[in-house]
Coordinates of C-alpha atoms in Angstrom, one line a residue:
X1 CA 0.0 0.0 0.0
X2 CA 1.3 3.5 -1.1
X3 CA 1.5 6.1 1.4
X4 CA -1.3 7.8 -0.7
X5 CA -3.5 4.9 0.1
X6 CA -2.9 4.5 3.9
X7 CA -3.6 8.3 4.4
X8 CA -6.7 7.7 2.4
X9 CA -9.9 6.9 5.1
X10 CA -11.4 4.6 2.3
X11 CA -8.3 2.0 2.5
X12 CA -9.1 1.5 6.4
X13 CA -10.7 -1.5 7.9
X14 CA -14.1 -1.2 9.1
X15 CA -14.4 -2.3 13.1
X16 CA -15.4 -6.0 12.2
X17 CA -13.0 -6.2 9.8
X18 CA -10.5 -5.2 12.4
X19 CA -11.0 -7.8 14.9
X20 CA -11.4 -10.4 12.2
X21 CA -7.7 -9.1 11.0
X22 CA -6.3 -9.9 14.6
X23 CA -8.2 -13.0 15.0
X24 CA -11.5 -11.5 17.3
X25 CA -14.3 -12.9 16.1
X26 CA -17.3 -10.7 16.6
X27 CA -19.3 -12.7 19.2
X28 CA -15.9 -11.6 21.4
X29 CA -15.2 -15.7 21.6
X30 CA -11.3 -16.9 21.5
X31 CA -10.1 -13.3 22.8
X32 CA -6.6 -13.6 22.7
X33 CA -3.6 -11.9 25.2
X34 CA -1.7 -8.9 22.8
X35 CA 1.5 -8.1 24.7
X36 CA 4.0 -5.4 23.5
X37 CA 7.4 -5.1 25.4
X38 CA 8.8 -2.6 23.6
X39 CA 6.1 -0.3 22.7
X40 CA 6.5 -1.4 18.7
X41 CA 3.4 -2.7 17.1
X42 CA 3.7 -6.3 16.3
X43 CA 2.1 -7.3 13.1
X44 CA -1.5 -8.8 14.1
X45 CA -1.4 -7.0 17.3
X46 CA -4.1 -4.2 17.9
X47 CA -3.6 -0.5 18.8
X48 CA -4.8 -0.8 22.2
X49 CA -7.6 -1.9 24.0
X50 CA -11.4 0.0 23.1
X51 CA -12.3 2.5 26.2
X52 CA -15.7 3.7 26.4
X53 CA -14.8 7.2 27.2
X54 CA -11.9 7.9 25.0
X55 CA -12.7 5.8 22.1
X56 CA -9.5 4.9 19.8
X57 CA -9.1 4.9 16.0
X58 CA -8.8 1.8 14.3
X59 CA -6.0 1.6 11.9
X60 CA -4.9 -0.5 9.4
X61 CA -2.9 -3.3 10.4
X62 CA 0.0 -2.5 8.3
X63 CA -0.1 1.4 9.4
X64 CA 3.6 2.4 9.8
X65 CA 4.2 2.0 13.4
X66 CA 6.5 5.9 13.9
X67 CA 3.5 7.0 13.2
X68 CA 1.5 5.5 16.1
X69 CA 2.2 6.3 20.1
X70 CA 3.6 3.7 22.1
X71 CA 0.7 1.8 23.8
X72 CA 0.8 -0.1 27.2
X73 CA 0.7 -4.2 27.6
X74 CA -2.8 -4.7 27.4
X75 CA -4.9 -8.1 27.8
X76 CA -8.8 -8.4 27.2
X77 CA -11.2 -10.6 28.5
X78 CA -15.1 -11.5 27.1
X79 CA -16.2 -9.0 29.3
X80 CA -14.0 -5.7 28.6
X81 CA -14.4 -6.8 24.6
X82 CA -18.0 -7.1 24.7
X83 CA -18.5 -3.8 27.2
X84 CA -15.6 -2.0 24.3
X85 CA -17.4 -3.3 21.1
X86 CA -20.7 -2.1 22.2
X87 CA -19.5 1.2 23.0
X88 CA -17.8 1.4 20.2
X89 CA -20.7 0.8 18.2
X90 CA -22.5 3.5 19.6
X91 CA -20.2 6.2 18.7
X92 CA -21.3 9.1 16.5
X93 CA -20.9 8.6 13.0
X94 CA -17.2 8.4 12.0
X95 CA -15.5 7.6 9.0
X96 CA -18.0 6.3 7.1
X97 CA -19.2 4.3 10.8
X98 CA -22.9 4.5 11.4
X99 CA -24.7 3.4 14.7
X100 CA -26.9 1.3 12.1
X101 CA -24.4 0.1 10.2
X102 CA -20.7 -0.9 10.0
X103 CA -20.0 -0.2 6.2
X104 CA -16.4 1.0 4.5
X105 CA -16.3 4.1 2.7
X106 CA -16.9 4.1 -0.8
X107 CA -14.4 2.8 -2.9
X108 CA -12.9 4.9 -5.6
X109 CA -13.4 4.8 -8.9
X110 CA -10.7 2.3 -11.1
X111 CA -10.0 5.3 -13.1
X112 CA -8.5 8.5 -11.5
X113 CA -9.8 11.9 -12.4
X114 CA -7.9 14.4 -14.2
X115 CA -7.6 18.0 -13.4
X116 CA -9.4 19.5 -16.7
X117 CA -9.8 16.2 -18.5
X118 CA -12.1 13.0 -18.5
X119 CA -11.8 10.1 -20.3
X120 CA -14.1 8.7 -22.5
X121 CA -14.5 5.0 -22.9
X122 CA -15.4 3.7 -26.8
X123 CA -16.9 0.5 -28.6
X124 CA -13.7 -0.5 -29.7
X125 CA -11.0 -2.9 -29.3
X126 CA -8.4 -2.5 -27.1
X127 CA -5.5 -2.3 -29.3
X128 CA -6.9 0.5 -31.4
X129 CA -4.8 3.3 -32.1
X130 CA -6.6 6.7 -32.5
X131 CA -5.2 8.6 -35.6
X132 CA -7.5 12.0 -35.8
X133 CA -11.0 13.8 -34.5
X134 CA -13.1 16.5 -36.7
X135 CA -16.2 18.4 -35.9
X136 CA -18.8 19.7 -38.1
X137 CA -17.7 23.5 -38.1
X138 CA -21.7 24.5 -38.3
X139 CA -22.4 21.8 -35.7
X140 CA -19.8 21.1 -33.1
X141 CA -21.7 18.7 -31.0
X142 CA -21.5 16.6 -34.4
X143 CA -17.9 15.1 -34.8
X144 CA -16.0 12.1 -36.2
X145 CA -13.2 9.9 -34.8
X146 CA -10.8 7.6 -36.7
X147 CA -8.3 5.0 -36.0
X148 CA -6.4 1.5 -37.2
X149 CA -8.4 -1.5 -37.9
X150 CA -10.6 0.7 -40.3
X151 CA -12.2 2.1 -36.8
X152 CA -14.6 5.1 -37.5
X153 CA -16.7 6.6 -34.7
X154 CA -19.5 9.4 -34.4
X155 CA -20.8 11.2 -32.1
X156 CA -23.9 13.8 -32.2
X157 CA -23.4 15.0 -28.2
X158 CA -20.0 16.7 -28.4
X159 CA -17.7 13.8 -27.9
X160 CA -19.3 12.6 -24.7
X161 CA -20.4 8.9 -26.0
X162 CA -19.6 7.8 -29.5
X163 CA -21.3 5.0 -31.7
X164 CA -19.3 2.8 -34.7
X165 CA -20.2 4.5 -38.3
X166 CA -19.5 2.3 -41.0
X167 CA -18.9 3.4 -44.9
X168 CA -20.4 0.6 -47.3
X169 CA -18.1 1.8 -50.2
X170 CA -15.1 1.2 -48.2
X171 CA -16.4 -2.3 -47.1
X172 CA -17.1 -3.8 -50.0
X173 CA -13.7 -3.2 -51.1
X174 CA -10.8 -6.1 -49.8
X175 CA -8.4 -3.9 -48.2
X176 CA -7.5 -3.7 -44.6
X177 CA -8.3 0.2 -45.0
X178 CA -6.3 2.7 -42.4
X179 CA -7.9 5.9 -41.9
X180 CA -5.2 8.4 -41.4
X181 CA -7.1 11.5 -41.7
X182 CA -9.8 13.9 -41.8
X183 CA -11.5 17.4 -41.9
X184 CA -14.5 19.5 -42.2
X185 CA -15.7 22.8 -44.2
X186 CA -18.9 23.4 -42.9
X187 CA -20.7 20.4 -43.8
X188 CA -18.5 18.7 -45.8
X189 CA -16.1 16.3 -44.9
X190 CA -13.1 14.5 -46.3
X191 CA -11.0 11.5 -45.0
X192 CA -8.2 9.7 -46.4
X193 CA -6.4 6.8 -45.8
X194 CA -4.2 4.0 -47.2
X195 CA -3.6 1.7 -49.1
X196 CA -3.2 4.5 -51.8
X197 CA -4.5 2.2 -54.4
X198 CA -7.5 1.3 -53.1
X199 CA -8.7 4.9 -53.1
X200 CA -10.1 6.0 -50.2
X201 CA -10.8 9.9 -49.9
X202 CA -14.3 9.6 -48.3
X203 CA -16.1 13.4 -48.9
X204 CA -18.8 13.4 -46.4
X205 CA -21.7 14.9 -47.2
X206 CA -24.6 15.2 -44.9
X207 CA -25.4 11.5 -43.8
X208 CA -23.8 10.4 -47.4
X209 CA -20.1 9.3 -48.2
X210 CA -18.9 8.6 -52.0
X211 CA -15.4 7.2 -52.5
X212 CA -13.5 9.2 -55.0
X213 CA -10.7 7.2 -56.9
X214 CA -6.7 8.3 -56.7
X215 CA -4.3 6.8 -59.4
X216 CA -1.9 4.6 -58.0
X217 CA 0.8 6.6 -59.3
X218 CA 0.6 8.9 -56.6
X219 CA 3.9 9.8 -54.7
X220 CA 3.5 8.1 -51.5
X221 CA 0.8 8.0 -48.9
X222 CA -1.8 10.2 -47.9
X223 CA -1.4 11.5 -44.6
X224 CA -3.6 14.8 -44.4
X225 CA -6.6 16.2 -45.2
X226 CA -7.4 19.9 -45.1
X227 CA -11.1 20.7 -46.0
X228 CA -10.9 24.5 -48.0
X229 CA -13.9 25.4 -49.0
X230 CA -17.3 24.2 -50.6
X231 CA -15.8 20.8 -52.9
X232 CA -12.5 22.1 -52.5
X233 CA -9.6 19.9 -50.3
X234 CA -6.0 20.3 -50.2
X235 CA -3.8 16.6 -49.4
X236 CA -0.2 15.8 -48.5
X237 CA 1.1 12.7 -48.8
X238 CA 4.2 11.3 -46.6
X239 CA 6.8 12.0 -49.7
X240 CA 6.0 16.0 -49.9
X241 CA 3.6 15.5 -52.6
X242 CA 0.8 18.6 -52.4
X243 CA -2.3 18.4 -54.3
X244 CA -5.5 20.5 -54.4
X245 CA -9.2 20.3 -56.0
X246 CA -12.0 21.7 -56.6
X247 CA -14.7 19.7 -57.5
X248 CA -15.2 17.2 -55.4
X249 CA -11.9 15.4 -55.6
X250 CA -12.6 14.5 -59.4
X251 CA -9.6 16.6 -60.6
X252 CA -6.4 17.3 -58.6
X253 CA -3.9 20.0 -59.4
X254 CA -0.1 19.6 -57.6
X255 CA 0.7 22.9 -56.0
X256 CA 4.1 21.8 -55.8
X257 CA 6.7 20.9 -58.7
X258 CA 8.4 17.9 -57.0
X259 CA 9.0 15.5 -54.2
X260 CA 11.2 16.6 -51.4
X261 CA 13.9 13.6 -53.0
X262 CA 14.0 15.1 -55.8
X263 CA 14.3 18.5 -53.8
X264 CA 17.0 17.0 -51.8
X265 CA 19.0 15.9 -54.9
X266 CA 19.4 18.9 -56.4
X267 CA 20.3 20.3 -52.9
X268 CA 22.7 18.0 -51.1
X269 CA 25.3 20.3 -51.3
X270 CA 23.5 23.5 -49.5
X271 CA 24.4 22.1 -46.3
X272 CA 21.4 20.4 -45.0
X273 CA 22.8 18.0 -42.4
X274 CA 21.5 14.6 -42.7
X275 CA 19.9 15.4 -46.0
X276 CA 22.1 12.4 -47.7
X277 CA 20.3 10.0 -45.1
X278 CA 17.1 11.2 -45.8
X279 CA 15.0 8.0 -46.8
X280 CA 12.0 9.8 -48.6
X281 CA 9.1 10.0 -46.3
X282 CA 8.1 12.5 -43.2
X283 CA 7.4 11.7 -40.0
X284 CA 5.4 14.5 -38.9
X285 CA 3.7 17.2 -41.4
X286 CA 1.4 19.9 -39.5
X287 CA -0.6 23.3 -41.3
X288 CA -0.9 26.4 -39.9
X289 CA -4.2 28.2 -39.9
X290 CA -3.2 30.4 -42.8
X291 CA -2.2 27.2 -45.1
X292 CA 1.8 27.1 -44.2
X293 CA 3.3 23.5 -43.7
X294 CA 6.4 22.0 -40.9
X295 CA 7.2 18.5 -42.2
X296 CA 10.1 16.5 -40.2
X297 CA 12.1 13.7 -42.0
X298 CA 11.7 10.5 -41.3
X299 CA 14.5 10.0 -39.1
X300 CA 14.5 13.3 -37.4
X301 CA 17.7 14.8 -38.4
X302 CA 16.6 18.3 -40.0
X303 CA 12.8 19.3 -41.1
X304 CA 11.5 21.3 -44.3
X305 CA 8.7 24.2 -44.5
X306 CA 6.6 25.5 -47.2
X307 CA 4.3 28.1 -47.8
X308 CA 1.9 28.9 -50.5
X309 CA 3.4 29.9 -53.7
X310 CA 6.6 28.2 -53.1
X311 CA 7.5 25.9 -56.0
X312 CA 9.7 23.3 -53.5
X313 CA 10.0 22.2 -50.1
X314 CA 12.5 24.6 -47.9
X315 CA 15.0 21.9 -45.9
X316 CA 16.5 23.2 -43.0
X317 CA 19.0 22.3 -40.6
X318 CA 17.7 21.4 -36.8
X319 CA 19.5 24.0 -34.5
X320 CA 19.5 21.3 -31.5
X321 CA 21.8 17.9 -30.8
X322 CA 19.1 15.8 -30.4
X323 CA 17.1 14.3 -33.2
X324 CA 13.8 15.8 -34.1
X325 CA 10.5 14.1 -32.7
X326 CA 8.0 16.4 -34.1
X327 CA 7.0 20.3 -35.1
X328 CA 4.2 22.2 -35.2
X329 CA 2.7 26.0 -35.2
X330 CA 2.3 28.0 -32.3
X331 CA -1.3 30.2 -31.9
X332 CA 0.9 33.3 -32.1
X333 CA 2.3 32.0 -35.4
X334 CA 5.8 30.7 -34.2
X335 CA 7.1 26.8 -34.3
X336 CA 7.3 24.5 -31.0
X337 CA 9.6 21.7 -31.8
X338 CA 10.1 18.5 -29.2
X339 CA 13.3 16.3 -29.4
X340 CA 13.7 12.7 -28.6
X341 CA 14.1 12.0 -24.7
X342 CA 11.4 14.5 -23.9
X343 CA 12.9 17.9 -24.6
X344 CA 10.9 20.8 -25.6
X345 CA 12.1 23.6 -28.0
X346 CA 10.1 27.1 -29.3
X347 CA 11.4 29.3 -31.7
X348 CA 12.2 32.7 -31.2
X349 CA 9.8 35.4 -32.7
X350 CA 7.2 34.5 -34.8
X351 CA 7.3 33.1 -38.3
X352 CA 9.7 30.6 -39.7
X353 CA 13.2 30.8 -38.4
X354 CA 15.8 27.5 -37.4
X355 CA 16.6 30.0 -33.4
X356 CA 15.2 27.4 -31.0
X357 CA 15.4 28.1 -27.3
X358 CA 14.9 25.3 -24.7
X359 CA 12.2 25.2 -22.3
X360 CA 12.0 23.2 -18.8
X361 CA 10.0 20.3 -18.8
X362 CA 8.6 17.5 -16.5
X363 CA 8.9 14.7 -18.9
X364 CA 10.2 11.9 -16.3
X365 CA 11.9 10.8 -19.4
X366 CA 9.6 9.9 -21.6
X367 CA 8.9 11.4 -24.7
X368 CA 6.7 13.9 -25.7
X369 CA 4.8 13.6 -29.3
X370 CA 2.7 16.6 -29.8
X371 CA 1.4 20.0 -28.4
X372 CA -2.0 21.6 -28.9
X373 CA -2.9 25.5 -28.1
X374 CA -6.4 25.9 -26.7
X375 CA -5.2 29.8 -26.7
X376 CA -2.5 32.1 -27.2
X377 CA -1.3 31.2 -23.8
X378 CA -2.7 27.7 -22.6
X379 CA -1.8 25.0 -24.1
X380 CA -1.0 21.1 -24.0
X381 CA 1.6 18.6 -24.3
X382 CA 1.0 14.8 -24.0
X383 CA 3.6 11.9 -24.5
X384 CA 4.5 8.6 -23.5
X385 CA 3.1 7.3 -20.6
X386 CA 0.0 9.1 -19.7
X387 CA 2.8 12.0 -19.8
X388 CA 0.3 15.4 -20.0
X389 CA 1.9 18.9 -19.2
X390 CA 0.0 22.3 -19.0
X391 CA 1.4 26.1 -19.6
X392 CA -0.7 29.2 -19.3
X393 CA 2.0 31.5 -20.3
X394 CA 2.4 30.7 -23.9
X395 CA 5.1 27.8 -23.3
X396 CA 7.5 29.5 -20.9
X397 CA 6.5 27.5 -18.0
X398 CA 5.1 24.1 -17.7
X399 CA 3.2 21.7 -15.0
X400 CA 2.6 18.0 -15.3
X401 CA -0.9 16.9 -14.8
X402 CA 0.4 13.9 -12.4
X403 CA -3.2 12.5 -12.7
X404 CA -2.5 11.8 -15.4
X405 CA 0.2 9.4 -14.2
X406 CA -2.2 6.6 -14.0
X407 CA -3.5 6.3 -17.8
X408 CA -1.7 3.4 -19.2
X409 CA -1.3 4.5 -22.4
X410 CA 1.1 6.7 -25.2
X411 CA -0.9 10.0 -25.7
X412 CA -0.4 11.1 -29.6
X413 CA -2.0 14.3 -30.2
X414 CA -3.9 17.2 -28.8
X415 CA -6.7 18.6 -30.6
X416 CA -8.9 21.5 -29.9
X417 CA -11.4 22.2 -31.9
X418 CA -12.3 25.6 -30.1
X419 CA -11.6 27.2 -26.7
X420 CA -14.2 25.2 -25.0
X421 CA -13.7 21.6 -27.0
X422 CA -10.5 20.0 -27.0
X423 CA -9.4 15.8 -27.0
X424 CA -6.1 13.9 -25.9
X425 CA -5.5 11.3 -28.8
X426 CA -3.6 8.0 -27.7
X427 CA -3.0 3.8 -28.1
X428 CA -5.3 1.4 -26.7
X429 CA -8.8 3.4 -27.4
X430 CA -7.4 5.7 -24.9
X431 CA -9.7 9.2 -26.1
X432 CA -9.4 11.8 -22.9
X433 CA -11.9 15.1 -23.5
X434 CA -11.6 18.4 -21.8
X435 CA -13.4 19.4 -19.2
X436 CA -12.0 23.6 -18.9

């Protein structure tokens, strides 16, 4: 028992419960002789002897004894023990010890509460990784969830309980489909997912979804979705590939003249450390509100930008030892960038720039995978581990949720859909919602 549990009133023994620990049974029968020579608690000793007038608490037997007084050599016959019981009994109520009843607290709960978030449990497997969540910008009680294992889930009450949502074109196909992505402009919605060939953009409209087909030619994997206006989308896939449409995903237009390989090729020689390495594929890719992209190679040794009108990827050298986890846009328009082993960078100003400063964290070691801004100033950072850290300073200062401690699980990514809406992503079906 933790010293968090023994302090806790619900982990003690009830007064039947006590004697039964020490071998008492309640009709006061076999009453044994408790001696103490040394004024140290004995394990399946009592305190001391019940006294009507100055009543003792019962304690756990495995209370820590420096934490006890030293009690007298005490013996007990059927008499005293019956005479003690009965007074005991008729005590005031006291912890959770009625004069009706002799009943424990209430147990608590298996799951522990967090601070500003609740969990929510869902219809799905165990092993179910969560990818991404979308609300219905003219609706937000109205939202979708996706994961592996072709897992899609909807909710119509804000993300409180959520129901499985199947999509018959996708099932009728024979691929293990993996959702990877989605968004919404007002009430039309768009997910992709993988394998490429097997097409799967999903526009959702109203109650309906129609599967769009994508030539398998397409440079890698899809891996985003941004929903831009009324039958328009804009997709990245995993090799730097940008694409855009306007009618309903029929025709797609590249908004970008090559692959970041081919980028790289031409570039090797500008200096871009670990650009020779670079196998072809991002780890991370995140937008910014106003359509600007931070992409991180696959193995986390430099990261590339674009922005609208730029013809090619921009690579960039990581200004820190470690390699680079993941990146992503600040509300006030400037990068926050987390390194393997928990470390947590922002850039200086706003804008792009590669002048990183270091921030303290509480990581405990374990890495952290993504940061989400509920406001200019609050935001959240979950990782490995149940690992969830708060700042309400804009990042200068952060606090670990330690409730947190207790959710078995990885924690992916941090969404917030507005000030008041926001969810905690992670393995296992683990979806945590916040509470404000």
């Amino acid at each position: 028992m933790s010293g968090r549990d023994r302090a806790d009133p619900a982990h003690w023994p009830t007064l039947v419960e006590s004697l039964r620990l020490y071998g008492i049974s309640k009709k006061g029968q076999n009453a044994m002789e408790m001696r103490d020579s040394k004024g140290v608690f004995q394990q399946n000793t009592m305190a001391s002897s019940l006294k009507p007038t100055t009543p003792r608490l019962l304690l756990p037997h495995n209370f820590p004894p420096s934490r006890l007084a030293p009690c007298r050599t005490a013996s007990i016959n059927r008499r005293q023990l019956i005479a003690d019981t009965a007074a005991a009994i008729a005590l005031p109520p006291l912890l959770g010890v009625t004069t009706t009843t002799l009943s424990p607290l209430p147990a608590k709960a298996d799951e522990v509460s967090l601070s500003e978030w609740e969990r929510v449990f869902l219809p799905i497997d165990p092993g179910v990784v969560l990818l991404d969540i979308a609300f219905v910008p003219d609706d937000p009680s109205h939202g979708f969830l996706l994961g592996t294992r072709q897992t899609i889930l909807e909710t119509k009450d804000g993300g409180s309980t959520w129901a499985p949502r199947s999509i018959a074109s996708a099932e009728e196909e024979d691929f293990n489909y993996r959702f990877n992505s989605i968004g919404f402009k007002g009430k039309e919605g768009w997910i992709i997912g993988k394998p490429k060939q097997s097409c799967c953009i999903l526009p959702i409209f109203g109650e309906n979804a129609a599967r769009i087909p994508l030539s398998s030619q397409l440079p890698g994997d899809m891996v985003y979705i941004k929903a831009t206006g009324e039958n328009s989308a804009e997709m990245v896939t995993d090799e730097g590939a940008i694409y855009v449409t306007s009618n309903k995903g029929y025709n797609w237009k590249a908004a970008i003249q090559e692959t970041v390989s081919a980028t790289l090729n031409r570039t090797v020689s500008s200096g871009i450390s670990g650009a020779s390495y670079y196998t072809g594929t991002f780890s991370t890719v995140n937008r910014s509100p106003d359509g600007r992209y931070v992409a991180v190679s696959s193995r986390g040794n430099f990261y590339l930008t674009w922005e609208p009108g730029q013809a090619y990827w921009q690579p960039h050298n990581r200004a820190v030892a470690r390699r680079i986890q993941s990146m992503g846009w600040r509300s006030d328009g400037g990068l926050w960038l987390l390194v393997r082993g928990g470390g947590l960078y922002l850039s200086k100003g706003t804008g792009l720039t590669e002048d990183f400063e270091e921030v303290s964290v509480q990581s405990r070691g374990f890495g952290i995978l993504d940061v989400g801004y509920r406001s200019q100033d609050e935001a959240w950072a979950a990782g490995g581990s149940g690992i969830l850290l708060k700042t309400t300073n804009g990042g200068k200062t952060w606090i670990r949720d330690k409730a947190a401690d207790n959710i078995a699980a990885n924690l992916y990514s941090v969404k917030f859909i507005n000030d008041n809406q926001g969810f905690v992503l992670g393995n296992d079906g683990v979806l945590l919602k916040y509470l404000g």
